[in-house]
Amino acid sequence: MARTPAGSPHDPRGQERFNEARAVQTVANAQPDLEAGVAAIRATVKVLKPVPGVYRMVDARGEVLYVGKARSLKARVANYTQIAQLSGRLQRMVSQTRSMEIVVTRSEAEALLLEAQLIKRFRPPFNVLLRDDKSFPFILLRADHAYPRIQKHRGARRAKGNYYGPFASAGSVNTTLNALQKLFLLRSCTDSFFNNRDRPCLLYQIKRCSAPCVGRISEPDYDVLVRQAKDFLAGKSGAVQADLERQMAEAAANLDFETAAMLRDRLRAATFIQGSQAINAQGLGDADVFALAAKSGQMTVQAFFIRGGQNWGHRAFFPRHTADVEEAQVLADVMLQFYEEVPPPPTILVDRDLPECELIAAALSELAGRKVGISVPERGDRRKLMEQAQRNAVEALERRLAESGTKARLNRELAEFLELDSPPQRIEVYDNSHTQGTKAVGAMVVAGPEGFEKSQYRKFNIREAQSNDDFAMMREVMARRFRSFAEGEGEPAPDAKPGGHEAVLPDLMLIDGGKGQLSSVMRVLEDYGLAEEVAVVGIAKGPGHGREGREVFHFPDGREKMLPAGSPLLFHLQNLRDEVHRFVIGAHRAKRSKAITASPLDEIPGIGPARKRALLLHFGTASKVRAAALEDLQRAPGVSATVARKVYDFYHAGG
């Protein structure tokens, strides 16, 4: 089957995040049939033309197995019918393929960009995946106000202004942002806060803002600070420092020691920013550095982010599905997926020759709207920088392998202690939170072999359970978690979302609570025919009630077990329980805060926030709005006769 979905390589829908469970479930439900796969591919080849584009291999359930690009779709796809020339990995992919989806593009570079976009969207199990759940932070110097604001920014870059980044972590951007505030005294407050000040805030007192909100600095003088900040962030730090030194000398010569001291503090902030750079990247301008390390079947890609000759941090990536894939190809795939979210800099340094390097550079140039060069440094400072990136890649991989070994050992010990057939691949942990039965919420957190899977977390607003019946609340949570299996006798219902938690059974469920909560869970699982499919254990406080290290583990057959107080396995299980505590308490607090700020006017249908605000400003309280006559409501500013009638009728249904 060949069809062209809507969208282009720059379609924002391609930026959607899909969790790893989709890929895992796709492989788990595979029904291999090599002949059927080859037949489906041959049927597609018949209607293809020798034009550039992107193809998707799709299995019997409609799940995407693989995304690839081609200069000639007809020739590339036809290669998959030559089974003897394919690796074992690709043979498995073909055996699961039942249809194909085709997108024709204008050029091979456009196909390459679309391929990376679709890989990030669908997370196919046979593609190399850059697994990184967090977006990269930037510093934003806004340009939509007379006194521009400097702030941290994540997500889509829609606001008007200058973006500087990416930074490797929130910590690195916060440290830099704090130093920049000391250096340039730019405001960081919101516009509403700015517009309602009648005296300087604390930031002015600690010399991190020039207080433009109350006129302590003129607009032209503030513009000078903004210009200096732009120069500094663009790599012209030497000129900015020289200017500050000149101003400090002039102030000292004029015996204006207070101004000289302030300028001295700003110079110290500039020195701090430059001194925090862990590597020497002077003269490099804007560049990214990528190095790859491989060991024991795992790979790590280390990235350094250089902007304006300054090191803005580094991050290690651990790509998935790299077996039987050449190291250079893995690096190329990681880079392309990385630049789906981050604008490419003019210079990209890599530690090895990439396949189709010129094509990748052309695609990134098209994405950036300017020329992007990719090169392997051979000598000089750039080579030293690359060697440092390579060392960091090796060290990151060794740490990862050590951590993986520890986690694998804990998983084996967990399986032995809880009497499981094999180490669990998916652990779900549950807890409830409420305030004397009100604002009740349940929560599920998910952990896999490599740690918590935060994209799989889920909150449950308790609707049916009454009062403070913890057991009924747990039954409601379980019923909603597994209701998609109710019609399928152990299989997900037809309307279950593919790849979502509704379509996946956990290997182990940990319930925060004792025998009562455990019994409530088992009752629901028995109703759905899942009691024998999932291992369930309750974790409760033991003797001393609240003492760490005395937890009791309850089994469905009534048995109880405990672990030694200093056991690493006990610490691991406590960590799982504490994570669900953190998540459910946060969800409960958010729900409670929302209820506190809610207004009785929210219940009136068809009345928007602006009208509610106008009524409250005019009458003072919601109770006075309720008691108002129709004529009084009509006299409220901004409230039409129709709106007034709606409000009056809502509170006076009897006429």
XYZ file of C-alpha atoms in Angstrom:
655
model
C 0.000 0.000 0.000
C 1.421 3.366 -0.974
C -0.008 6.633 0.321
C 1.283 10.103 1.041
C 0.350 11.576 4.442
C -0.090 15.280 4.883
C 2.782 17.365 6.080
C 6.280 18.371 5.151
C 9.662 17.838 6.784
C 8.958 20.936 8.856
C 5.463 19.862 9.971
C 5.282 20.619 13.731
C 3.412 17.385 14.292
C 6.689 15.628 13.638
C 8.007 17.039 16.908
C 5.563 14.970 18.975
C 7.091 12.660 21.571
C 6.192 8.965 21.460
C 7.284 6.706 24.290
C 9.496 3.679 24.069
C 6.660 1.288 24.954
C 5.397 1.574 21.377
C 8.541 -0.044 20.004
C 8.665 -2.700 22.716
C 5.047 -3.678 22.181
C 5.459 -3.793 18.413
C 8.226 -6.375 18.638
C 6.453 -8.335 21.364
C 3.334 -8.776 19.206
C 5.237 -9.653 16.049
C 4.061 -12.562 13.892
C 7.006 -13.280 11.584
C 6.303 -14.504 8.061
C 9.162 -13.815 5.654
C 7.209 -14.712 2.514
C 4.302 -12.454 3.456
C 6.716 -9.598 4.165
C 8.501 -9.943 0.838
C 5.152 -10.134 -0.982
C 3.973 -6.893 0.634
C 7.207 -5.118 -0.322
C 7.068 -6.387 -3.924
C 3.498 -5.135 -4.235
C 4.678 -1.686 -3.165
C 7.697 -1.710 -5.524
C 5.353 -2.139 -8.513
C 3.818 1.305 -7.980
C 7.000 3.161 -7.023
C 9.003 5.535 -9.193
C 12.752 6.304 -9.118
C 12.266 9.531 -7.142
C 13.519 10.629 -3.703
C 11.338 10.042 -0.679
C 10.738 8.295 2.628
C 9.256 4.856 3.229
C 7.750 3.229 6.298
C 7.559 -0.490 7.014
C 4.278 -1.275 8.802
C 3.256 -4.466 10.613
C -0.133 -6.226 10.752
C -1.345 -3.985 13.625
C -0.498 -0.781 11.778
C 2.592 -0.082 13.897
C 5.604 1.478 12.172
C 8.584 -0.921 12.184
C 11.136 1.163 10.301
C 11.532 4.522 8.601
C 14.040 4.967 5.792
C 14.905 7.488 3.092
C 16.021 6.933 -0.477
C 17.407 8.815 -3.459
C 15.410 6.395 -5.622
C 12.471 4.853 -3.794
C 11.983 2.094 -6.344
C 15.593 0.884 -6.187
C 15.960 1.223 -2.421
C 12.754 -0.561 -1.460
C 13.419 -3.324 -4.003
C 16.630 -4.157 -2.095
C 14.529 -5.511 0.781
C 13.286 -8.329 -1.443
C 16.859 -9.663 -1.779
C 16.689 -11.606 1.474
C 20.084 -13.281 1.189
C 21.815 -9.869 1.131
C 20.085 -8.576 4.278
C 21.405 -8.751 7.833
C 19.559 -10.806 10.416
C 18.075 -7.618 11.876
C 16.630 -6.523 8.536
C 15.347 -10.030 7.814
C 13.377 -9.907 11.069
C 11.981 -6.536 10.022
C 10.900 -7.812 6.604
C 9.258 -10.867 8.189
C 7.008 -8.551 10.235
C 6.193 -6.132 7.402
C 2.662 -6.308 5.989
C 2.362 -2.950 4.230
C 4.330 0.174 3.383
C 3.666 3.904 3.435
C 5.454 6.202 1.005
C 6.140 9.940 0.995
C 7.647 11.499 -2.128
C 9.934 14.508 -1.520
C 11.502 17.126 -3.749
C 15.076 16.183 -2.930
C 17.161 13.629 -1.064
C 18.090 16.261 1.534
C 14.412 16.878 2.229
C 13.901 13.116 2.516
C 16.710 12.922 5.067
C 15.070 15.610 7.239
C 11.665 13.964 6.994
C 13.173 10.593 7.909
C 14.637 12.033 11.138
C 11.341 13.729 11.938
C 9.307 10.548 11.487
C 11.771 8.481 13.518
C 11.331 10.845 16.456
C 7.567 10.731 15.987
C 6.983 6.989 15.652
C 9.988 5.566 17.597
C 10.265 2.498 15.305
C 11.915 -0.609 16.836
C 14.304 -1.174 13.902
C 15.665 2.391 13.721
C 18.479 3.824 15.808
C 16.716 5.997 18.391
C 18.020 9.052 20.177
C 16.365 8.590 23.516
C 16.276 11.940 25.299
C 13.049 12.943 27.023
C 14.062 16.472 27.970
C 14.086 19.484 25.696
C 17.178 21.676 25.777
C 17.049 24.998 27.654
C 17.963 28.293 26.002
C 18.509 31.832 27.240
C 15.991 34.202 25.672
C 16.518 37.951 25.456
C 13.060 39.137 24.509
C 12.418 41.925 22.014
C 8.703 42.604 22.625
C 9.097 45.281 25.316
C 10.780 48.650 25.685
C 12.868 47.101 28.469
C 13.725 43.585 27.204
C 13.568 40.723 29.673
C 16.207 37.982 29.988
C 14.901 34.528 30.909
C 15.324 30.775 30.615
C 13.311 29.194 27.804
C 12.287 25.677 26.812
C 10.073 24.466 23.998
C 9.015 26.097 20.752
C 10.824 29.346 19.952
C 7.784 31.497 19.149
C 8.462 34.581 21.281
C 10.154 37.494 19.517
C 13.754 37.928 20.602
C 17.252 36.458 20.567
C 17.778 32.836 21.607
C 21.140 31.656 22.926
C 21.800 27.964 23.347
C 21.359 25.115 23.657
C 22.637 24.628 27.177
C 23.327 21.089 28.295
C 21.188 21.261 31.431
C 18.913 23.476 33.494
C 21.731 23.820 36.026
C 24.172 25.233 33.492
C 21.651 27.701 32.078
C 20.600 28.845 35.580
C 24.215 29.434 36.611
C 24.914 31.424 33.448
C 21.660 33.357 33.757
C 22.409 34.384 37.335
C 25.874 35.601 36.336
C 24.439 37.494 33.343
C 21.974 39.279 35.618
C 24.860 40.420 37.812
C 26.864 41.431 34.756
C 24.207 43.333 32.777
C 21.499 44.107 35.386
C 18.706 43.113 32.990
C 15.239 42.478 34.339
C 13.944 38.900 34.605
C 10.390 39.620 35.860
C 7.176 39.107 33.910
C 5.469 42.046 32.204
C 2.579 42.024 34.701
C 5.009 42.178 37.633
C 6.981 44.924 35.853
C 3.875 47.038 35.198
C 2.624 46.936 38.792
C 5.758 47.934 40.696
C 5.963 51.198 42.609
C 9.317 50.500 44.241
C 12.336 48.321 43.352
C 12.218 44.609 44.192
C 14.849 42.582 46.035
C 16.853 41.922 42.842
C 17.673 45.617 42.667
C 18.831 45.582 46.275
C 21.239 42.678 45.629
C 22.494 44.326 42.423
C 21.038 41.876 39.921
C 18.645 44.302 38.219
C 18.747 47.978 37.244
C 15.058 48.512 38.241
C 13.710 49.940 34.962
C 10.212 49.271 36.344
C 10.448 52.344 38.612
C 12.665 54.515 36.438
C 16.000 53.892 38.135
C 17.530 53.628 34.654
C 16.567 55.406 31.451
C 15.534 53.547 28.313
C 18.695 54.600 26.361
C 20.952 53.460 29.220
C 19.047 50.176 29.434
C 19.505 49.731 25.681
C 23.253 49.980 26.239
C 23.059 47.087 28.721
C 21.008 45.046 26.252
C 23.522 45.693 23.478
C 26.397 44.670 25.744
C 24.550 41.457 26.683
C 24.018 40.595 23.027
C 27.695 41.215 22.267
C 28.815 39.100 25.209
C 26.542 36.178 24.305
C 27.638 36.432 20.663
C 31.254 35.882 21.674
C 32.475 39.482 21.932
C 33.241 39.148 25.642
C 36.657 40.839 25.344
C 35.158 44.067 24.010
C 32.515 44.099 26.742
C 35.121 43.587 29.473
C 37.367 46.277 28.026
C 34.436 48.723 28.036
C 33.618 47.892 31.671
C 37.264 48.324 32.671
C 37.357 51.741 30.977
C 34.166 52.849 32.752
C 35.501 51.597 36.116
C 38.764 53.537 35.647
C 36.850 56.712 34.755
C 34.591 56.334 37.803
C 37.581 55.824 40.097
C 39.365 58.845 38.580
C 36.262 60.948 39.268
C 36.192 59.632 42.860
C 32.817 57.967 42.164
C 33.752 54.916 44.178
C 30.218 53.560 44.454
C 29.906 53.327 40.668
C 33.430 51.911 40.424
C 32.543 49.197 42.949
C 29.419 48.301 40.993
C 31.412 48.036 37.763
C 34.009 45.918 39.581
C 31.285 43.469 40.622
C 30.052 43.289 37.046
C 33.572 42.521 35.847
C 33.794 39.722 38.402
C 30.574 38.258 37.008
C 32.089 38.286 33.506
C 35.209 36.574 34.818
C 33.057 33.945 36.551
C 31.241 33.086 33.337
C 34.487 32.712 31.407
C 36.192 30.849 34.253
C 33.360 28.305 34.374
C 34.187 27.136 30.860
C 35.668 23.656 31.260
C 37.284 23.662 27.826
C 39.084 26.118 25.619
C 36.947 26.921 22.594
C 38.239 30.390 21.738
C 38.100 31.166 18.041
C 35.591 28.402 17.295
C 32.522 30.647 17.285
C 29.290 28.639 17.213
C 29.918 24.912 16.934
C 28.842 21.485 18.181
C 31.307 18.658 18.799
C 30.265 14.995 18.583
C 32.312 11.942 19.578
C 31.199 8.308 19.797
C 32.417 5.488 22.054
C 31.405 1.816 21.801
C 31.914 -1.086 24.193
C 30.139 -4.334 25.109
C 27.399 -3.800 22.540
C 26.506 -0.299 23.768
C 27.284 3.108 22.309
C 27.519 6.624 23.698
C 27.571 9.891 21.788
C 29.124 12.835 23.641
C 28.142 16.330 22.501
C 29.811 19.643 23.420
C 27.885 22.868 22.759
C 30.071 25.867 21.874
C 28.416 29.248 21.344
C 30.341 32.466 20.841
C 33.561 30.639 21.701
C 32.134 29.673 25.104
C 31.398 26.167 26.313
C 27.724 25.976 27.233
C 27.912 22.444 28.545
C 27.988 18.894 27.272
C 25.645 15.928 27.325
C 26.003 12.209 26.705
C 23.395 10.413 24.602
C 22.772 6.668 24.743
C 21.043 5.654 21.501
C 18.818 2.567 21.322
C 18.628 -0.229 18.756
C 22.249 0.038 17.650
C 22.948 -3.685 17.220
C 24.300 -4.544 13.741
C 24.512 -0.837 12.835
C 27.832 0.753 11.859
C 29.177 3.235 14.405
C 29.399 6.055 11.853
C 25.774 5.451 10.855
C 24.698 5.584 14.501
C 26.454 8.923 14.917
C 24.800 10.295 11.776
C 21.344 9.135 12.909
C 21.816 10.651 16.365
C 22.883 13.991 14.904
C 19.929 14.206 12.534
C 17.425 13.432 15.299
C 19.171 15.869 17.646
C 18.851 18.727 15.150
C 15.119 18.132 14.809
C 14.840 20.137 18.045
C 17.968 22.302 18.087
C 19.047 24.760 15.351
C 22.282 23.538 13.725
C 25.324 25.820 14.226
C 27.554 26.802 11.292
C 30.268 24.327 12.345
C 29.864 20.690 13.386
C 32.924 18.659 14.370
C 32.781 14.852 14.401
C 35.368 12.235 15.318
C 34.951 10.093 12.183
C 33.849 10.277 8.565
C 30.068 10.024 8.259
C 28.206 8.148 5.531
C 26.697 10.605 3.055
C 28.377 13.469 4.892
C 27.761 15.984 2.091
C 24.072 15.061 1.998
C 23.759 15.469 5.778
C 25.470 18.879 5.590
C 23.116 19.932 2.787
C 20.073 18.791 4.777
C 21.191 20.646 7.899
C 21.966 23.741 5.814
C 18.416 23.619 4.488
C 17.106 23.249 8.035
C 19.209 26.159 9.369
C 18.678 28.455 6.390
C 22.450 28.963 6.001
C 25.565 26.930 5.272
C 26.461 24.205 7.799
C 29.858 22.521 7.574
C 30.740 19.070 8.964
C 34.386 18.111 9.393
C 36.790 15.799 11.223
C 39.497 17.923 12.929
C 43.022 16.654 12.305
C 45.279 19.109 14.162
C 45.478 22.167 16.388
C 43.015 23.327 19.035
C 40.068 21.697 17.306
C 41.783 18.327 17.464
C 42.499 18.823 21.184
C 38.844 19.678 21.707
C 37.788 16.516 19.871
C 40.144 14.392 21.963
C 38.543 15.803 25.087
C 35.100 14.943 23.717
C 36.286 11.407 22.980
C 37.606 10.994 26.540
C 34.286 12.198 27.903
C 32.430 9.737 25.666
C 34.511 6.806 26.923
C 34.064 7.822 30.567
C 30.314 8.311 30.139
C 29.992 4.872 28.551
C 31.987 3.231 31.330
C 29.766 4.868 33.941
C 26.703 3.717 32.019
C 27.945 0.143 31.845
C 28.718 0.161 35.572
C 25.249 1.526 36.355
C 23.605 -0.964 33.997
C 25.458 -3.790 35.697
C 24.235 -2.619 39.091
C 20.650 -2.238 37.866
C 20.737 -5.638 36.192
C 22.000 -7.231 39.410
C 19.278 -5.491 41.437
C 16.669 -6.649 38.941
C 17.872 -10.239 39.285
C 17.813 -9.967 43.085
C 14.347 -8.395 42.881
C 13.070 -11.304 40.796
C 14.538 -13.801 43.259
C 13.167 -12.037 46.372
C 9.671 -11.560 44.923
C 9.721 -15.055 43.348
C 9.310 -13.915 39.740
C 10.112 -16.131 36.768
C 12.528 -13.562 35.320
C 13.755 -10.005 36.006
C 10.856 -7.570 35.394
C 11.061 -5.353 32.327
C 8.154 -3.119 33.344
C 7.346 -2.290 36.972
C 4.272 -0.227 37.833
C 3.978 1.363 41.293
C 0.658 2.710 42.647
C -0.428 5.035 45.448
C -3.357 7.312 46.355
C -3.504 10.703 48.046
C -6.444 12.686 49.454
C -7.458 15.142 52.154
C -9.994 13.352 54.375
C -11.508 11.771 51.309
C -11.640 14.966 49.209
C -9.601 15.918 46.148
C -8.550 12.263 45.888
C -6.085 11.302 43.193
C -4.310 8.061 42.303
C -0.965 7.727 40.566
C 1.049 5.195 38.614
C 4.787 5.439 37.995
C 6.659 3.101 35.675
C 10.214 1.787 35.908
C 12.145 -0.260 33.363
C 15.568 -1.916 33.309
C 17.239 1.487 32.825
C 15.258 3.494 35.359
C 12.030 5.457 35.556
C 9.977 5.870 32.371
C 8.454 9.272 33.109
C 6.615 9.475 29.815
C 4.519 6.526 31.042
C 3.425 8.060 34.354
C -0.309 8.528 34.810
C -2.624 10.334 37.229
C -6.152 9.122 38.062
C -8.734 11.598 39.374
C -10.821 9.545 41.812
C -14.488 10.056 40.899
C -16.519 7.186 42.319
C -14.914 6.150 45.624
C -16.432 8.020 48.554
C -15.094 9.398 51.833
C -11.628 8.215 52.794
C -12.041 4.595 51.672
C -8.502 3.826 50.486
C -9.513 0.342 49.385
C -12.331 1.624 47.144
C -9.990 4.242 45.697
C -7.438 1.587 44.823
C -10.158 -0.545 43.187
C -11.225 2.420 41.058
C -7.649 3.099 39.955
C -7.134 -0.559 39.016
C -10.437 -0.733 37.145
C -9.522 2.277 35.044
C -5.963 1.051 34.466
C -7.010 -2.385 33.193
C -10.491 -1.776 31.784
C -9.161 -1.990 28.210
C -8.426 -5.676 28.918
C -11.948 -6.382 30.173
C -13.373 -7.353 26.795
C -10.343 -9.203 25.511
C -9.802 -12.013 28.045
C -6.265 -10.991 28.843
C -5.767 -9.006 25.618
C -6.222 -5.253 25.212
C -9.598 -4.113 23.931
C -9.797 -3.067 20.248
C -10.016 0.615 21.232
C -6.836 0.511 23.346
C -4.281 3.046 22.188
C -1.391 1.246 20.422
C 1.825 1.576 22.375
C 0.098 3.238 25.340
C -0.055 1.825 28.831
C -3.594 0.546 28.075
C -2.058 -1.999 25.677
C 0.800 -3.173 27.920
C 0.702 -5.477 30.922
C 3.317 -4.914 33.626
C 5.585 -7.703 34.777
C 5.330 -6.495 38.378
C 2.960 -4.217 40.279
C 4.040 -2.677 43.589
C 1.158 -1.372 45.689
C 1.847 1.132 48.445
C -0.112 -0.402 51.295
C -0.802 -3.589 53.179
C -3.200 -6.503 52.928
C -6.303 -4.382 52.358
C -4.924 -2.493 49.370
C -3.452 -5.705 47.953
C -6.807 -7.487 48.229
C -8.542 -4.604 46.450
C -6.092 -4.860 43.559
C -6.372 -8.642 43.290
C -10.163 -8.444 43.215
C -10.084 -6.212 40.123
C -7.444 -8.347 38.393
C -9.501 -11.486 39.048
C -12.583 -9.819 37.544
C -10.581 -9.093 34.394
C -8.918 -12.502 34.255
C -5.467 -11.043 34.856
C -4.698 -12.375 38.335
C -2.364 -15.037 36.933
C -0.799 -12.725 34.353
C 0.718 -10.058 36.626
C 2.830 -10.390 39.777
C 1.479 -8.112 42.531
C 3.188 -7.240 45.827
C 2.169 -4.786 48.548
C 4.811 -2.714 50.323
C 3.812 -1.453 53.773
C 5.463 0.106 56.785
C 6.403 -2.568 59.283
C 7.029 -2.666 63.034
C 7.513 0.829 64.395
C 5.260 2.215 61.601
C 7.379 4.656 59.692
C 10.857 3.431 60.487
C 12.949 3.156 57.356
C 14.260 -0.332 56.713
C 11.336 -2.133 58.370
C 9.074 -2.408 55.315
C 6.963 -5.555 55.002
C 6.224 -7.045 51.574
C 2.799 -8.695 51.305
C 2.076 -11.440 48.772
C -1.397 -12.331 47.413
C -1.310 -15.724 49.147
C -0.953 -14.059 52.558
C 2.796 -14.516 53.024
C 4.999 -11.684 54.256
C 8.696 -11.001 53.720
C 11.219 -8.454 54.955
C 14.706 -7.401 53.861
C 17.727 -6.480 56.011
C 17.830 -2.776 56.866
C 21.032 -2.111 54.898
C 20.101 -4.137 51.813
C 20.707 -2.430 48.418
C 17.577 -4.189 47.164
C 15.528 -2.646 49.974
C 16.904 0.780 49.053
C 15.902 0.140 45.411
C 12.346 -0.796 46.418
C 12.129 2.209 48.743
C 13.225 4.398 45.851
C 10.381 3.025 43.701
C 7.866 3.661 46.477
C 9.223 7.155 47.184
C 8.919 8.085 43.522
C 5.207 7.257 43.440
C 4.824 9.185 46.742
C 6.446 12.229 45.141
C 4.336 11.988 42.014
C 0.968 11.437 43.707
C 1.541 14.147 46.332
C 2.442 16.605 43.571
C -0.718 15.686 41.667
C -2.822 16.052 44.814
C -1.339 19.445 45.660
C -2.016 20.674 42.132
C -5.620 19.516 42.348
C -6.064 21.116 45.778
C -4.522 24.412 44.593
C -6.836 24.459 41.604
C -9.833 23.942 43.900
C -8.699 26.767 46.198
C -8.531 29.241 43.306
C -11.798 28.048 41.731
C -14.797 30.383 41.704
C -18.520 29.498 41.899
C -18.881 31.456 38.665
C -16.863 28.712 36.937
C -20.002 26.557 37.007
C -21.998 28.930 34.788
C -21.958 27.522 31.225
C -21.042 29.851 28.387
C -19.429 32.523 30.585
C -15.746 33.022 29.825
C -12.895 34.286 32.014
C -13.263 37.917 30.884
C -16.951 38.093 31.848
C -16.302 36.351 35.194
C -13.559 38.854 35.927
C -15.838 41.778 35.016
C -18.608 40.501 37.314
C -16.251 39.955 40.250
C -14.639 43.377 39.817
C -18.069 45.054 39.758
C -19.786 43.159 42.585
C -16.768 42.165 44.691
C -17.705 38.563 45.502
C -19.429 35.617 43.840
C -22.174 35.636 46.506
C -23.086 39.223 45.589
C -23.249 38.226 41.918
C -25.666 35.455 42.884
C -27.872 37.839 44.867
C -27.901 40.585 42.209
C -31.067 41.484 40.344
C -31.184 41.172 36.563
C -31.077 44.960 36.163
C -27.965 45.174 38.358
C -26.234 42.482 36.326
C -26.982 44.343 33.101
C -25.350 47.487 34.478
C -22.014 45.741 35.122
C -19.293 47.027 32.728
C -18.558 44.640 29.882
C -21.617 42.454 30.588
C -24.218 42.333 27.827
C -27.936 41.738 28.344
C -27.536 38.181 27.053
C -24.729 37.379 29.487
C -26.633 38.977 32.346
C -29.669 36.826 31.520
C -27.522 33.653 31.507
C -26.089 34.460 34.929
C -29.470 35.379 36.396
C -31.199 32.274 34.993
C -28.412 30.026 36.311
C -29.029 31.190 39.889
C -32.805 31.619 39.547
C -33.889 28.512 37.671
C -37.413 28.854 38.953
C -37.790 32.266 37.316
